[in-house]
Structures are given as C-alpha cells and as structure tokens.
mmCIF file with all atom_site columns, C-alpha atoms and ligand atoms in Angstrom:
data_model
loop_
_atom_site.group_PDB
_atom_site.id
_atom_site.type_symbol
_atom_site.label_atom_id
_atom_site.label_alt_id
_atom_site.label_comp_id
_atom_site.label_asym_id
_atom_site.label_entity_id
_atom_site.label_seq_id
_atom_site.pdbx_PDB_ins_code
_atom_site.Cartn_x
_atom_site.Cartn_y
_atom_site.Cartn_z
_atom_site.occupancy
_atom_site.B_iso_or_equiv
_atom_site.pdbx_formal_charge
_atom_site.auth_seq_id
_atom_site.auth_comp_id
_atom_site.auth_asym_id
_atom_site.auth_atom_id
_atom_site.pdbx_PDB_model_num
ATOM   1   C CA . UNK A 1 1   ? -2.042  -22.572 -38.990 1.00 56.00 ? 22  UNK A CA 1
ATOM   2   C CA . UNK A 1 2   ? -4.369  -20.157 -37.202 1.00 60.00 ? 23  UNK A CA 1
ATOM   3   C CA . UNK A 1 3   ? -5.381  -16.904 -38.849 1.00 88.00 ? 24  UNK A CA 1
ATOM   4   C CA . UNK A 1 4   ? -2.997  -14.053 -37.998 1.00 97.00 ? 25  UNK A CA 1
ATOM   5   C CA . UNK A 1 5   ? -4.125  -12.097 -34.947 1.00 98.00 ? 26  UNK A CA 1
ATOM   6   C CA . UNK A 1 6   ? -4.241  -8.326  -35.248 1.00 98.00 ? 27  UNK A CA 1
ATOM   7   C CA . UNK A 1 7   ? -2.287  -6.915  -32.326 1.00 98.00 ? 28  UNK A CA 1
ATOM   8   C CA . UNK A 1 8   ? -2.144  -3.472  -30.706 1.00 98.00 ? 29  UNK A CA 1
ATOM   9   C CA . UNK A 1 9   ? 0.793   -2.706  -28.418 1.00 98.00 ? 30  UNK A CA 1
ATOM   10  C CA . UNK A 1 10  ? 0.311   -0.048  -25.734 1.00 98.00 ? 31  UNK A CA 1
ATOM   11  C CA . UNK A 1 11  ? 3.473   1.766   -24.653 1.00 98.00 ? 32  UNK A CA 1
ATOM   12  C CA . UNK A 1 12  ? 4.601   4.796   -22.671 1.00 98.00 ? 33  UNK A CA 1
ATOM   13  C CA . UNK A 1 13  ? 8.388   4.786   -22.842 1.00 97.00 ? 34  UNK A CA 1
ATOM   14  C CA . UNK A 1 14  ? 11.424  3.437   -24.628 1.00 97.00 ? 35  UNK A CA 1
ATOM   15  C CA . UNK A 1 15  ? 9.686   0.431   -26.209 1.00 98.00 ? 36  UNK A CA 1
ATOM   16  C CA . UNK A 1 16  ? 12.369  -2.238  -26.010 1.00 98.00 ? 37  UNK A CA 1
ATOM   17  C CA . UNK A 1 17  ? 9.664   -4.870  -25.467 1.00 98.00 ? 38  UNK A CA 1
ATOM   18  C CA . UNK A 1 18  ? 7.769   -3.550  -28.487 1.00 98.00 ? 39  UNK A CA 1
ATOM   19  C CA . UNK A 1 19  ? 10.955  -4.075  -30.493 1.00 98.00 ? 40  UNK A CA 1
ATOM   20  C CA . UNK A 1 20  ? 11.312  -7.614  -29.086 1.00 98.00 ? 41  UNK A CA 1
ATOM   21  C CA . UNK A 1 21  ? 7.730   -8.395  -30.123 1.00 98.00 ? 42  UNK A CA 1
ATOM   22  C CA . UNK A 1 22  ? 8.273   -7.035  -33.644 1.00 98.00 ? 43  UNK A CA 1
ATOM   23  C CA . UNK A 1 23  ? 11.457  -9.083  -34.032 1.00 98.00 ? 44  UNK A CA 1
ATOM   24  C CA . UNK A 1 24  ? 9.949   -12.151 -32.353 1.00 98.00 ? 45  UNK A CA 1
ATOM   25  C CA . UNK A 1 25  ? 7.001   -12.201 -34.745 1.00 98.00 ? 46  UNK A CA 1
ATOM   26  C CA . UNK A 1 26  ? 9.354   -12.054 -37.730 1.00 95.00 ? 47  UNK A CA 1
ATOM   27  C CA . UNK A 1 27  ? 11.734  -14.738 -36.392 1.00 96.00 ? 48  UNK A CA 1
ATOM   28  C CA . UNK A 1 28  ? 9.471   -17.206 -34.650 1.00 93.00 ? 49  UNK A CA 1
ATOM   29  C CA . UNK A 1 29  ? 6.577   -17.618 -37.033 1.00 91.00 ? 50  UNK A CA 1
ATOM   30  C CA . UNK A 1 30  ? 4.072   -16.135 -34.582 1.00 97.00 ? 51  UNK A CA 1
ATOM   31  C CA . UNK A 1 31  ? 0.646   -15.880 -36.265 1.00 97.00 ? 52  UNK A CA 1
ATOM   32  C CA . UNK A 1 32  ? 0.301   -12.207 -35.338 1.00 98.00 ? 53  UNK A CA 1
ATOM   33  C CA . UNK A 1 33  ? 0.775   -8.807  -36.876 1.00 98.00 ? 54  UNK A CA 1
ATOM   34  C CA . UNK A 1 34  ? 1.261   -5.582  -34.930 1.00 98.00 ? 55  UNK A CA 1
ATOM   35  C CA . UNK A 1 35  ? -1.060  -3.162  -36.671 1.00 98.00 ? 56  UNK A CA 1
ATOM   36  C CA . UNK A 1 36  ? -1.245  -0.376  -34.106 1.00 98.00 ? 57  UNK A CA 1
ATOM   37  C CA . UNK A 1 37  ? 0.960   1.126   -31.395 1.00 98.00 ? 58  UNK A CA 1
ATOM   38  C CA . UNK A 1 38  ? -0.793  3.322   -28.847 1.00 98.00 ? 59  UNK A CA 1
ATOM   39  C CA . UNK A 1 39  ? 1.006   5.639   -26.448 1.00 98.00 ? 60  UNK A CA 1
ATOM   40  C CA . UNK A 1 40  ? -0.273  7.951   -23.739 1.00 97.00 ? 61  UNK A CA 1
ATOM   41  C CA . UNK A 1 41  ? 2.919   9.993   -24.115 1.00 97.00 ? 62  UNK A CA 1
ATOM   42  C CA . UNK A 1 42  ? 3.759   11.747  -27.384 1.00 96.00 ? 63  UNK A CA 1
ATOM   43  C CA . UNK A 1 43  ? 7.481   11.700  -26.549 1.00 97.00 ? 64  UNK A CA 1
ATOM   44  C CA . UNK A 1 44  ? 7.690   7.871   -26.210 1.00 98.00 ? 65  UNK A CA 1
ATOM   45  C CA . UNK A 1 45  ? 10.668  6.531   -28.111 1.00 98.00 ? 66  UNK A CA 1
ATOM   46  C CA . UNK A 1 46  ? 8.503   3.461   -28.759 1.00 98.00 ? 67  UNK A CA 1
ATOM   47  C CA . UNK A 1 47  ? 6.489   5.542   -31.265 1.00 98.00 ? 68  UNK A CA 1
ATOM   48  C CA . UNK A 1 48  ? 9.637   6.168   -33.292 1.00 98.00 ? 69  UNK A CA 1
ATOM   49  C CA . UNK A 1 49  ? 10.400  2.455   -33.300 1.00 98.00 ? 70  UNK A CA 1
ATOM   50  C CA . UNK A 1 50  ? 6.882   1.707   -34.543 1.00 98.00 ? 71  UNK A CA 1
ATOM   51  C CA . UNK A 1 51  ? 7.129   4.333   -37.288 1.00 98.00 ? 72  UNK A CA 1
ATOM   52  C CA . UNK A 1 52  ? 10.439  2.913   -38.460 1.00 98.00 ? 73  UNK A CA 1
ATOM   53  C CA . UNK A 1 53  ? 8.630   -0.373  -39.136 1.00 98.00 ? 74  UNK A CA 1
ATOM   54  C CA . UNK A 1 54  ? 5.721   1.377   -40.846 1.00 98.00 ? 75  UNK A CA 1
ATOM   55  C CA . UNK A 1 55  ? 3.313   0.494   -38.012 1.00 98.00 ? 76  UNK A CA 1
ATOM   56  C CA . UNK A 1 56  ? 0.404   2.897   -37.433 1.00 98.00 ? 77  UNK A CA 1
ATOM   57  C CA . UNK A 1 57  ? 0.659   4.890   -34.206 1.00 98.00 ? 78  UNK A CA 1
ATOM   58  C CA . UNK A 1 58  ? -1.829  6.795   -32.096 1.00 98.00 ? 79  UNK A CA 1
ATOM   59  C CA . UNK A 1 59  ? -1.288  9.072   -29.103 1.00 97.00 ? 80  UNK A CA 1
ATOM   60  C CA . UNK A 1 60  ? -3.994  9.212   -26.463 1.00 96.00 ? 81  UNK A CA 1
ATOM   61  C CA . UNK A 1 61  ? -2.970  11.630  -23.785 1.00 93.00 ? 82  UNK A CA 1
ATOM   62  C CA . UNK A 1 62  ? -5.629  11.772  -21.032 1.00 88.00 ? 83  UNK A CA 1
ATOM   63  C CA . UNK A 1 63  ? -4.957  15.513  -20.630 1.00 91.00 ? 84  UNK A CA 1
ATOM   64  C CA . UNK A 1 64  ? -6.244  16.089  -24.194 1.00 93.00 ? 85  UNK A CA 1
ATOM   65  C CA . UNK A 1 65  ? -9.684  14.726  -23.310 1.00 94.00 ? 86  UNK A CA 1
ATOM   66  C CA . UNK A 1 66  ? -12.605 16.100  -21.481 1.00 94.00 ? 87  UNK A CA 1
ATOM   67  C CA . UNK A 1 67  ? -12.521 13.551  -18.640 1.00 93.00 ? 88  UNK A CA 1
ATOM   68  C CA . UNK A 1 68  ? -11.818 9.821   -18.385 1.00 92.00 ? 89  UNK A CA 1
ATOM   69  C CA . UNK A 1 69  ? -15.009 8.767   -20.201 1.00 94.00 ? 90  UNK A CA 1
ATOM   70  C CA . UNK A 1 70  ? -14.103 10.732  -23.327 1.00 95.00 ? 91  UNK A CA 1
ATOM   71  C CA . UNK A 1 71  ? -10.568 9.312   -23.181 1.00 95.00 ? 92  UNK A CA 1
ATOM   72  C CA . UNK A 1 72  ? -11.869 5.739   -22.942 1.00 95.00 ? 93  UNK A CA 1
ATOM   73  C CA . UNK A 1 73  ? -14.426 6.302   -25.684 1.00 95.00 ? 94  UNK A CA 1
ATOM   74  C CA . UNK A 1 74  ? -11.806 7.610   -28.128 1.00 96.00 ? 95  UNK A CA 1
ATOM   75  C CA . UNK A 1 75  ? -9.338  4.852   -27.276 1.00 96.00 ? 96  UNK A CA 1
ATOM   76  C CA . UNK A 1 76  ? -11.956 2.122   -27.692 1.00 97.00 ? 97  UNK A CA 1
ATOM   77  C CA . UNK A 1 77  ? -13.086 3.600   -31.001 1.00 97.00 ? 98  UNK A CA 1
ATOM   78  C CA . UNK A 1 78  ? -9.529  3.599   -32.379 1.00 97.00 ? 99  UNK A CA 1
ATOM   79  C CA . UNK A 1 79  ? -8.880  0.041   -31.244 1.00 97.00 ? 100 UNK A CA 1
ATOM   80  C CA . UNK A 1 80  ? -12.172 -1.147  -32.730 1.00 97.00 ? 101 UNK A CA 1
ATOM   81  C CA . UNK A 1 81  ? -11.483 0.634   -36.024 1.00 97.00 ? 102 UNK A CA 1
ATOM   82  C CA . UNK A 1 82  ? -8.211  -1.265  -36.260 1.00 98.00 ? 103 UNK A CA 1
ATOM   83  C CA . UNK A 1 83  ? -10.095 -4.554  -35.743 1.00 98.00 ? 104 UNK A CA 1
ATOM   84  C CA . UNK A 1 84  ? -7.780  -5.630  -32.937 1.00 98.00 ? 105 UNK A CA 1
ATOM   85  C CA . UNK A 1 85  ? -7.799  -9.210  -31.603 1.00 98.00 ? 106 UNK A CA 1
ATOM   86  C CA . UNK A 1 86  ? -5.119  -8.898  -28.910 1.00 98.00 ? 107 UNK A CA 1
ATOM   87  C CA . UNK A 1 87  ? -3.597  -6.075  -26.891 1.00 98.00 ? 108 UNK A CA 1
ATOM   88  C CA . UNK A 1 88  ? -0.061  -6.262  -25.452 1.00 98.00 ? 109 UNK A CA 1
ATOM   89  C CA . UNK A 1 89  ? 0.853   -3.779  -22.748 1.00 98.00 ? 110 UNK A CA 1
ATOM   90  C CA . UNK A 1 90  ? 4.569   -3.072  -22.977 1.00 98.00 ? 111 UNK A CA 1
ATOM   91  C CA . UNK A 1 91  ? 5.562   -0.530  -20.368 1.00 97.00 ? 112 UNK A CA 1
ATOM   92  C CA . UNK A 1 92  ? 2.174   1.220   -20.512 1.00 97.00 ? 113 UNK A CA 1
ATOM   93  C CA . UNK A 1 93  ? 1.955   3.326   -17.368 1.00 93.00 ? 114 UNK A CA 1
ATOM   94  C CA . UNK A 1 94  ? -1.810  3.813   -17.101 1.00 92.00 ? 115 UNK A CA 1
ATOM   95  C CA . UNK A 1 95  ? -4.362  1.540   -15.484 1.00 91.00 ? 116 UNK A CA 1
ATOM   96  C CA . UNK A 1 96  ? -6.693  0.363   -18.241 1.00 95.00 ? 117 UNK A CA 1
ATOM   97  C CA . UNK A 1 97  ? -10.299 1.547   -18.025 1.00 94.00 ? 118 UNK A CA 1
ATOM   98  C CA . UNK A 1 98  ? -12.785 -1.205  -17.074 1.00 96.00 ? 119 UNK A CA 1
ATOM   99  C CA . UNK A 1 99  ? -14.673 -0.719  -20.334 1.00 96.00 ? 120 UNK A CA 1
ATOM   100 C CA . UNK A 1 100 ? -11.583 -1.602  -22.331 1.00 97.00 ? 121 UNK A CA 1
ATOM   101 C CA . UNK A 1 101 ? -10.978 -4.693  -20.190 1.00 97.00 ? 122 UNK A CA 1
ATOM   102 C CA . UNK A 1 102 ? -14.592 -5.743  -20.700 1.00 97.00 ? 123 UNK A CA 1
ATOM   103 C CA . UNK A 1 103 ? -14.299 -5.270  -24.466 1.00 97.00 ? 124 UNK A CA 1
ATOM   104 C CA . UNK A 1 104 ? -11.265 -7.623  -24.628 1.00 98.00 ? 125 UNK A CA 1
ATOM   105 C CA . UNK A 1 105 ? -11.836 -10.382 -22.079 1.00 97.00 ? 126 UNK A CA 1
ATOM   106 C CA . UNK A 1 106 ? -8.691  -12.536 -21.726 1.00 97.00 ? 127 UNK A CA 1
ATOM   107 C CA . UNK A 1 107 ? -7.313  -10.737 -24.774 1.00 98.00 ? 128 UNK A CA 1
ATOM   108 C CA . UNK A 1 108 ? -4.988  -8.257  -23.044 1.00 98.00 ? 129 UNK A CA 1
ATOM   109 C CA . UNK A 1 109 ? -1.567  -9.263  -21.717 1.00 98.00 ? 130 UNK A CA 1
ATOM   110 C CA . UNK A 1 110 ? 1.081   -7.380  -19.781 1.00 98.00 ? 131 UNK A CA 1
ATOM   111 C CA . UNK A 1 111 ? 4.735   -7.912  -18.979 1.00 98.00 ? 132 UNK A CA 1
ATOM   112 C CA . UNK A 1 112 ? 5.944   -7.295  -15.447 1.00 98.00 ? 133 UNK A CA 1
ATOM   113 C CA . UNK A 1 113 ? 9.570   -7.307  -14.255 1.00 98.00 ? 134 UNK A CA 1
ATOM   114 C CA . UNK A 1 114 ? 9.203   -9.684  -11.287 1.00 98.00 ? 135 UNK A CA 1
ATOM   115 C CA . UNK A 1 115 ? 8.022   -13.174 -10.475 1.00 98.00 ? 136 UNK A CA 1
ATOM   116 C CA . UNK A 1 116 ? 4.368   -12.404 -9.817  1.00 98.00 ? 137 UNK A CA 1
ATOM   117 C CA . UNK A 1 117 ? 2.507   -12.550 -7.494  1.00 98.00 ? 138 UNK A CA 1
ATOM   118 C CA . UNK A 1 118 ? 5.626   -11.281 -5.684  1.00 98.00 ? 139 UNK A CA 1
ATOM   119 C CA . UNK A 1 119 ? 6.486   -7.616  -6.117  1.00 98.00 ? 140 UNK A CA 1
ATOM   120 C CA . UNK A 1 120 ? 3.379   -6.655  -8.060  1.00 98.00 ? 141 UNK A CA 1
ATOM   121 C CA . UNK A 1 121 ? 0.395   -4.378  -7.475  1.00 97.00 ? 142 UNK A CA 1
ATOM   122 C CA . UNK A 1 122 ? -0.036  -0.672  -6.981  1.00 94.00 ? 143 UNK A CA 1
ATOM   123 C CA . UNK A 1 123 ? 3.214   1.309   -6.975  1.00 94.00 ? 144 UNK A CA 1
ATOM   124 C CA . UNK A 1 124 ? 5.258   -1.691  -8.159  1.00 97.00 ? 145 UNK A CA 1
ATOM   125 C CA . UNK A 1 125 ? 6.613   -0.558  -11.490 1.00 96.00 ? 146 UNK A CA 1
ATOM   126 C CA . UNK A 1 126 ? 9.990   0.249   -13.008 1.00 96.00 ? 147 UNK A CA 1
ATOM   127 C CA . UNK A 1 127 ? 12.896  0.536   -10.598 1.00 98.00 ? 148 UNK A CA 1
ATOM   128 C CA . UNK A 1 128 ? 10.543  0.347   -7.580  1.00 98.00 ? 149 UNK A CA 1
ATOM   129 C CA . UNK A 1 129 ? 10.227  -3.363  -8.312  1.00 98.00 ? 150 UNK A CA 1
ATOM   130 C CA . UNK A 1 130 ? 13.961  -4.066  -8.447  1.00 98.00 ? 151 UNK A CA 1
ATOM   131 C CA . UNK A 1 131 ? 14.652  -1.960  -5.348  1.00 98.00 ? 152 UNK A CA 1
ATOM   132 C CA . UNK A 1 132 ? 11.973  -3.870  -3.446  1.00 98.00 ? 153 UNK A CA 1
ATOM   133 C CA . UNK A 1 133 ? 13.383  -7.224  -4.587  1.00 98.00 ? 154 UNK A CA 1
ATOM   134 C CA . UNK A 1 134 ? 16.876  -6.305  -3.371  1.00 98.00 ? 155 UNK A CA 1
ATOM   135 C CA . UNK A 1 135 ? 15.568  -4.858  -0.084  1.00 98.00 ? 156 UNK A CA 1
ATOM   136 C CA . UNK A 1 136 ? 13.633  -8.092  0.577   1.00 98.00 ? 157 UNK A CA 1
ATOM   137 C CA . UNK A 1 137 ? 16.758  -10.216 0.323   1.00 98.00 ? 158 UNK A CA 1
ATOM   138 C CA . UNK A 1 138 ? 15.101  -12.495 -2.259  1.00 98.00 ? 159 UNK A CA 1
ATOM   139 C CA . UNK A 1 139 ? 17.597  -14.683 -4.118  1.00 98.00 ? 160 UNK A CA 1
ATOM   140 C CA . UNK A 1 140 ? 15.479  -14.909 -7.253  1.00 98.00 ? 161 UNK A CA 1
ATOM   141 C CA . UNK A 1 141 ? 13.543  -12.429 -9.305  1.00 98.00 ? 162 UNK A CA 1
ATOM   142 C CA . UNK A 1 142 ? 12.286  -12.793 -12.851 1.00 98.00 ? 163 UNK A CA 1
ATOM   143 C CA . UNK A 1 143 ? 9.752   -11.690 -15.405 1.00 98.00 ? 164 UNK A CA 1
ATOM   144 C CA . UNK A 1 144 ? 6.085   -12.548 -15.860 1.00 98.00 ? 165 UNK A CA 1
ATOM   145 C CA . UNK A 1 145 ? 3.573   -12.178 -18.657 1.00 98.00 ? 166 UNK A CA 1
ATOM   146 C CA . UNK A 1 146 ? 0.008   -12.280 -17.384 1.00 98.00 ? 167 UNK A CA 1
ATOM   147 C CA . UNK A 1 147 ? -3.496  -11.728 -18.600 1.00 98.00 ? 168 UNK A CA 1
ATOM   148 C CA . UNK A 1 148 ? -4.784  -8.327  -17.548 1.00 98.00 ? 169 UNK A CA 1
ATOM   149 C CA . UNK A 1 149 ? -7.788  -8.251  -15.229 1.00 98.00 ? 170 UNK A CA 1
ATOM   150 C CA . UNK A 1 150 ? -9.216  -5.636  -12.855 1.00 97.00 ? 171 UNK A CA 1
ATOM   151 C CA . UNK A 1 151 ? -6.712  -6.803  -10.235 1.00 97.00 ? 172 UNK A CA 1
ATOM   152 C CA . UNK A 1 152 ? -3.439  -4.938  -10.838 1.00 97.00 ? 173 UNK A CA 1
ATOM   153 C CA . UNK A 1 153 ? -0.739  -7.473  -11.841 1.00 98.00 ? 174 UNK A CA 1
ATOM   154 C CA . UNK A 1 154 ? -3.081  -10.203 -10.579 1.00 98.00 ? 175 UNK A CA 1
ATOM   155 C CA . UNK A 1 155 ? -4.423  -11.978 -13.678 1.00 98.00 ? 176 UNK A CA 1
ATOM   156 C CA . UNK A 1 156 ? -3.657  -15.530 -14.836 1.00 98.00 ? 177 UNK A CA 1
ATOM   157 C CA . UNK A 1 157 ? 0.024   -16.097 -15.599 1.00 98.00 ? 178 UNK A CA 1
ATOM   158 C CA . UNK A 1 158 ? 0.822   -16.903 -19.244 1.00 98.00 ? 179 UNK A CA 1
ATOM   159 C CA . UNK A 1 159 ? 4.536   -17.554 -18.721 1.00 98.00 ? 180 UNK A CA 1
ATOM   160 C CA . UNK A 1 160 ? 7.363   -16.722 -16.409 1.00 98.00 ? 181 UNK A CA 1
ATOM   161 C CA . UNK A 1 161 ? 11.120  -16.970 -16.202 1.00 98.00 ? 182 UNK A CA 1
ATOM   162 C CA . UNK A 1 162 ? 13.422  -16.837 -13.197 1.00 98.00 ? 183 UNK A CA 1
ATOM   163 C CA . UNK A 1 163 ? 16.420  -14.482 -12.892 1.00 98.00 ? 184 UNK A CA 1
ATOM   164 C CA . UNK A 1 164 ? 18.831  -15.173 -10.011 1.00 98.00 ? 185 UNK A CA 1
ATOM   165 C CA . UNK A 1 165 ? 19.747  -12.174 -7.871  1.00 98.00 ? 186 UNK A CA 1
ATOM   166 C CA . UNK A 1 166 ? 23.532  -11.718 -7.692  1.00 98.00 ? 187 UNK A CA 1
ATOM   167 C CA . UNK A 1 167 ? 25.285  -10.708 -4.460  1.00 98.00 ? 188 UNK A CA 1
ATOM   168 C CA . UNK A 1 168 ? 26.603  -7.550  -6.124  1.00 98.00 ? 189 UNK A CA 1
ATOM   169 C CA . UNK A 1 169 ? 23.384  -6.547  -7.873  1.00 98.00 ? 190 UNK A CA 1
ATOM   170 C CA . UNK A 1 170 ? 22.193  -2.976  -7.831  1.00 98.00 ? 191 UNK A CA 1
ATOM   171 C CA . UNK A 1 171 ? 18.632  -2.158  -8.955  1.00 98.00 ? 192 UNK A CA 1
ATOM   172 C CA . UNK A 1 172 ? 20.125  -1.167  -12.324 1.00 98.00 ? 193 UNK A CA 1
ATOM   173 C CA . UNK A 1 173 ? 22.093  -4.367  -12.960 1.00 98.00 ? 194 UNK A CA 1
ATOM   174 C CA . UNK A 1 174 ? 19.157  -6.531  -11.885 1.00 98.00 ? 195 UNK A CA 1
ATOM   175 C CA . UNK A 1 175 ? 16.776  -4.496  -14.090 1.00 98.00 ? 196 UNK A CA 1
ATOM   176 C CA . UNK A 1 176 ? 19.034  -5.062  -17.095 1.00 98.00 ? 197 UNK A CA 1
ATOM   177 C CA . UNK A 1 177 ? 19.218  -8.847  -16.634 1.00 98.00 ? 198 UNK A CA 1
ATOM   178 C CA . UNK A 1 178 ? 15.453  -9.030  -16.095 1.00 98.00 ? 199 UNK A CA 1
ATOM   179 C CA . UNK A 1 179 ? 14.906  -6.915  -19.223 1.00 98.00 ? 200 UNK A CA 1
ATOM   180 C CA . UNK A 1 180 ? 17.023  -9.301  -21.323 1.00 98.00 ? 201 UNK A CA 1
ATOM   181 C CA . UNK A 1 181 ? 14.760  -12.123 -20.149 1.00 98.00 ? 202 UNK A CA 1
ATOM   182 C CA . UNK A 1 182 ? 11.605  -10.067 -20.841 1.00 98.00 ? 203 UNK A CA 1
ATOM   183 C CA . UNK A 1 183 ? 12.681  -9.743  -24.451 1.00 98.00 ? 204 UNK A CA 1
ATOM   184 C CA . UNK A 1 184 ? 12.572  -13.476 -25.026 1.00 97.00 ? 205 UNK A CA 1
ATOM   185 C CA . UNK A 1 185 ? 9.599   -14.100 -22.728 1.00 98.00 ? 206 UNK A CA 1
ATOM   186 C CA . UNK A 1 186 ? 7.154   -11.654 -24.327 1.00 98.00 ? 207 UNK A CA 1
ATOM   187 C CA . UNK A 1 187 ? 7.323   -13.114 -27.860 1.00 98.00 ? 208 UNK A CA 1
ATOM   188 C CA . UNK A 1 188 ? 6.841   -16.583 -26.321 1.00 98.00 ? 209 UNK A CA 1
ATOM   189 C CA . UNK A 1 189 ? 3.715   -15.374 -24.503 1.00 98.00 ? 210 UNK A CA 1
ATOM   190 C CA . UNK A 1 190 ? 2.386   -13.676 -27.610 1.00 98.00 ? 211 UNK A CA 1
ATOM   191 C CA . UNK A 1 191 ? 2.843   -16.923 -29.546 1.00 98.00 ? 212 UNK A CA 1
ATOM   192 C CA . UNK A 1 192 ? 0.749   -18.836 -26.989 1.00 98.00 ? 213 UNK A CA 1
ATOM   193 C CA . UNK A 1 193 ? -1.989  -16.207 -27.128 1.00 98.00 ? 214 UNK A CA 1
ATOM   194 C CA . UNK A 1 194 ? -1.942  -15.828 -30.901 1.00 98.00 ? 215 UNK A CA 1
ATOM   195 C CA . UNK A 1 195 ? -2.216  -19.579 -31.368 1.00 97.00 ? 216 UNK A CA 1
ATOM   196 C CA . UNK A 1 196 ? -5.069  -19.794 -28.827 1.00 97.00 ? 217 UNK A CA 1
ATOM   197 C CA . UNK A 1 197 ? -2.906  -22.399 -27.147 1.00 97.00 ? 218 UNK A CA 1
ATOM   198 C CA . UNK A 1 198 ? -3.996  -21.787 -23.555 1.00 98.00 ? 219 UNK A CA 1
ATOM   199 C CA . UNK A 1 199 ? -6.752  -23.136 -21.406 1.00 97.00 ? 220 UNK A CA 1
ATOM   200 C CA . UNK A 1 200 ? -7.501  -20.778 -18.534 1.00 97.00 ? 221 UNK A CA 1
ATOM   201 C CA . UNK A 1 201 ? -9.013  -21.997 -15.314 1.00 96.00 ? 222 UNK A CA 1
ATOM   202 C CA . UNK A 1 202 ? -9.145  -19.489 -12.463 1.00 97.00 ? 223 UNK A CA 1
ATOM   203 C CA . UNK A 1 203 ? -5.640  -18.137 -12.147 1.00 97.00 ? 224 UNK A CA 1
ATOM   204 C CA . UNK A 1 204 ? -4.061  -21.169 -13.797 1.00 97.00 ? 225 UNK A CA 1
ATOM   205 C CA . UNK A 1 205 ? -3.253  -21.507 -17.455 1.00 98.00 ? 226 UNK A CA 1
ATOM   206 C CA . UNK A 1 206 ? -2.104  -24.624 -19.215 1.00 97.00 ? 227 UNK A CA 1
ATOM   207 C CA . UNK A 1 207 ? -1.164  -25.464 -22.774 1.00 96.00 ? 228 UNK A CA 1
ATOM   208 C CA . UNK A 1 208 ? -4.085  -27.204 -24.473 1.00 94.00 ? 229 UNK A CA 1
ATOM   209 C CA . UNK A 1 209 ? -3.675  -30.754 -25.664 1.00 77.00 ? 230 UNK A CA 1
ATOM   210 C CA . UNK A 1 210 ? -3.581  -30.686 -29.435 1.00 69.00 ? 231 UNK A CA 1
ATOM   211 C CA . UNK A 1 211 ? -5.928  -33.031 -31.262 1.00 64.00 ? 232 UNK A CA 1
ATOM   212 C CA . UNK A 1 212 ? -4.254  -32.885 -34.674 1.00 61.00 ? 233 UNK A CA 1
HETATM 213 C C1 . GRF B 2 .   ? 9.618   -3.308  -18.709 1.00 61.62 ? 311 GRF B C1 1
HETATM 214 O O1 . GRF B 2 .   ? 10.532  -3.551  -17.675 1.00 61.62 ? 311 GRF B O1 1
HETATM 215 C C2 . GRF B 2 .   ? 8.302   -3.975  -18.411 1.00 61.62 ? 311 GRF B C2 1
HETATM 216 O O2 . GRF B 2 .   ? 8.427   -5.133  -17.649 1.00 61.62 ? 311 GRF B O2 1
HETATM 217 C C3 . GRF B 2 .   ? 7.557   -2.937  -17.622 1.00 61.62 ? 311 GRF B C3 1
HETATM 218 O O3 . GRF B 2 .   ? 7.955   -1.708  -18.172 1.00 61.62 ? 311 GRF B O3 1
HETATM 219 C C4 . GRF B 2 .   ? 9.227   -1.833  -18.794 1.00 61.62 ? 311 GRF B C4 1
HETATM 220 C C5 . GRF B 2 .   ? 9.058   -1.367  -20.208 1.00 61.62 ? 311 GRF B C5 1
HETATM 221 O O4 . GRF B 2 .   ? 10.279  -1.268  -20.904 1.00 61.62 ? 311 GRF B O4 1
HETATM 222 N N1 . GRF B 2 .   ? 6.138   -3.177  -17.633 1.00 61.62 ? 311 GRF B N1 1
HETATM 223 P P1 . GRF B 2 .   ? 10.291  -0.978  -22.474 1.00 61.62 ? 311 GRF B P1 1
HETATM 224 O O5 . GRF B 2 .   ? 9.543   0.334   -22.701 1.00 61.62 ? 311 GRF B O5 1
HETATM 225 O O6 . GRF B 2 .   ? 9.612   -2.126  -23.150 1.00 61.62 ? 311 GRF B O6 1
HETATM 226 O O7 . GRF B 2 .   ? 11.729  -0.875  -22.848 1.00 61.62 ? 311 GRF B O7 1
#
C-alpha cells in the first residue's frame, strides 16, 4: 500500500465534488487525505463543507494581494507549508499561475463537465458548457478528469465517462446528470493519482502494469 498522499482541494463554489472526494476517500480505500481546502471566494459553501469535516481551510482572494505575484507567492507558501503532494481543482474558477503549475508537475488534476477535448478551453465553464453541447446537437456529453497544464482543459486525460444527451434535455437537466457522473469519476481519478498508477506519455495516460 502506497503512503497516503496529502491532498489540497481548490474550490470556488458549492463544493459538491469536494464532498464526493471526501466520501470517496473514506469509502474506497484511496491512499489520500485531504489536508487543506483553498478557496478564492470567502463565501464558497465548499469551505463550510470542509470545516464540517475538520479540514483546514484557507481563503486567497486575489483582491487582497498587492498584484498577482504576491498572490502566487502566498498561495505557494501555504501549499508548501501543508506539505501537499497532489492538488485537485474542484470548481476553482481561476487560471492557476505558471509558478504553481511548475511546482507541481503532473500533480494537479481538474474535473471538467464535458468529454474533453470537446467543449473545453477559455470561456467553457459551468452552464456555458452544457448550453454549447445542446446547441451543437451532440448526442453525447460527459465528464473528464485531466492533468492540469498551461493549456486550458488540454492536459492528459486521467479518466472520462460518457453521458447521453436526452431529446428533452435543458442545460440544467444535462448539468445535473453530468454532475452525478462527476461525483463518481473524481474519486476514481484521485485513486489512480494517489496510487501512482498512471504512465503518462504525451497526452495519453495508461494504467501501469503491476509487477507484484
Ligand atoms: C463542476 O461541474 C465541475 O465540473 C466544474 O465546476 C463544477 C463544480 O461544482 N469544474 P461543485 O462546486 O464541485 O459542486
């Protein structure tokens, strides 16, 4: 059994994926422990969820800092102090600073509510994604967990699940079915990362052959 990974989850909103990760770790024997929840918004309901589980929280609101460098510096310091191995973005609405990406190469994952590389990139977040899926006429959407790189929503895919689009779907009904899938997908992705189970080659990932 690998040593437990120390995980930080970055959030901005309601935190249902944070909750799924907390529950998934407890239920599925994932060798990980969420030791820090970071939000850029003090009003995030996700912070309340974290507190209710006794998880340390930190708010880093860019407006409270004297420029982006100071913001990045403070954020990096806090993450380093907590001795973090892995970062999960769960509805975090800010683009991560390059310095943070460089400090955690292939150690930051994100969940996105579509089948990437479709319906990803700049401006594709929240209901914009589901509206764009419906407008395109696509018959399938889904959820993706990927490794975060400089390319927005463009890093190697850890895992994915398909959600069929129904004829009567509205952006709201599609969002809800995708969200239900996200909640089982994210713990699965965290398990793969926490167990160092993936080999990454370019944009492709595969589960390593075990030798034991
Ligand atoms: C999810 O749909 C996720 O895919 C996207 O932001 C939303 C966050 O929801 N990145 P929640 O805060 O986890 O409930």
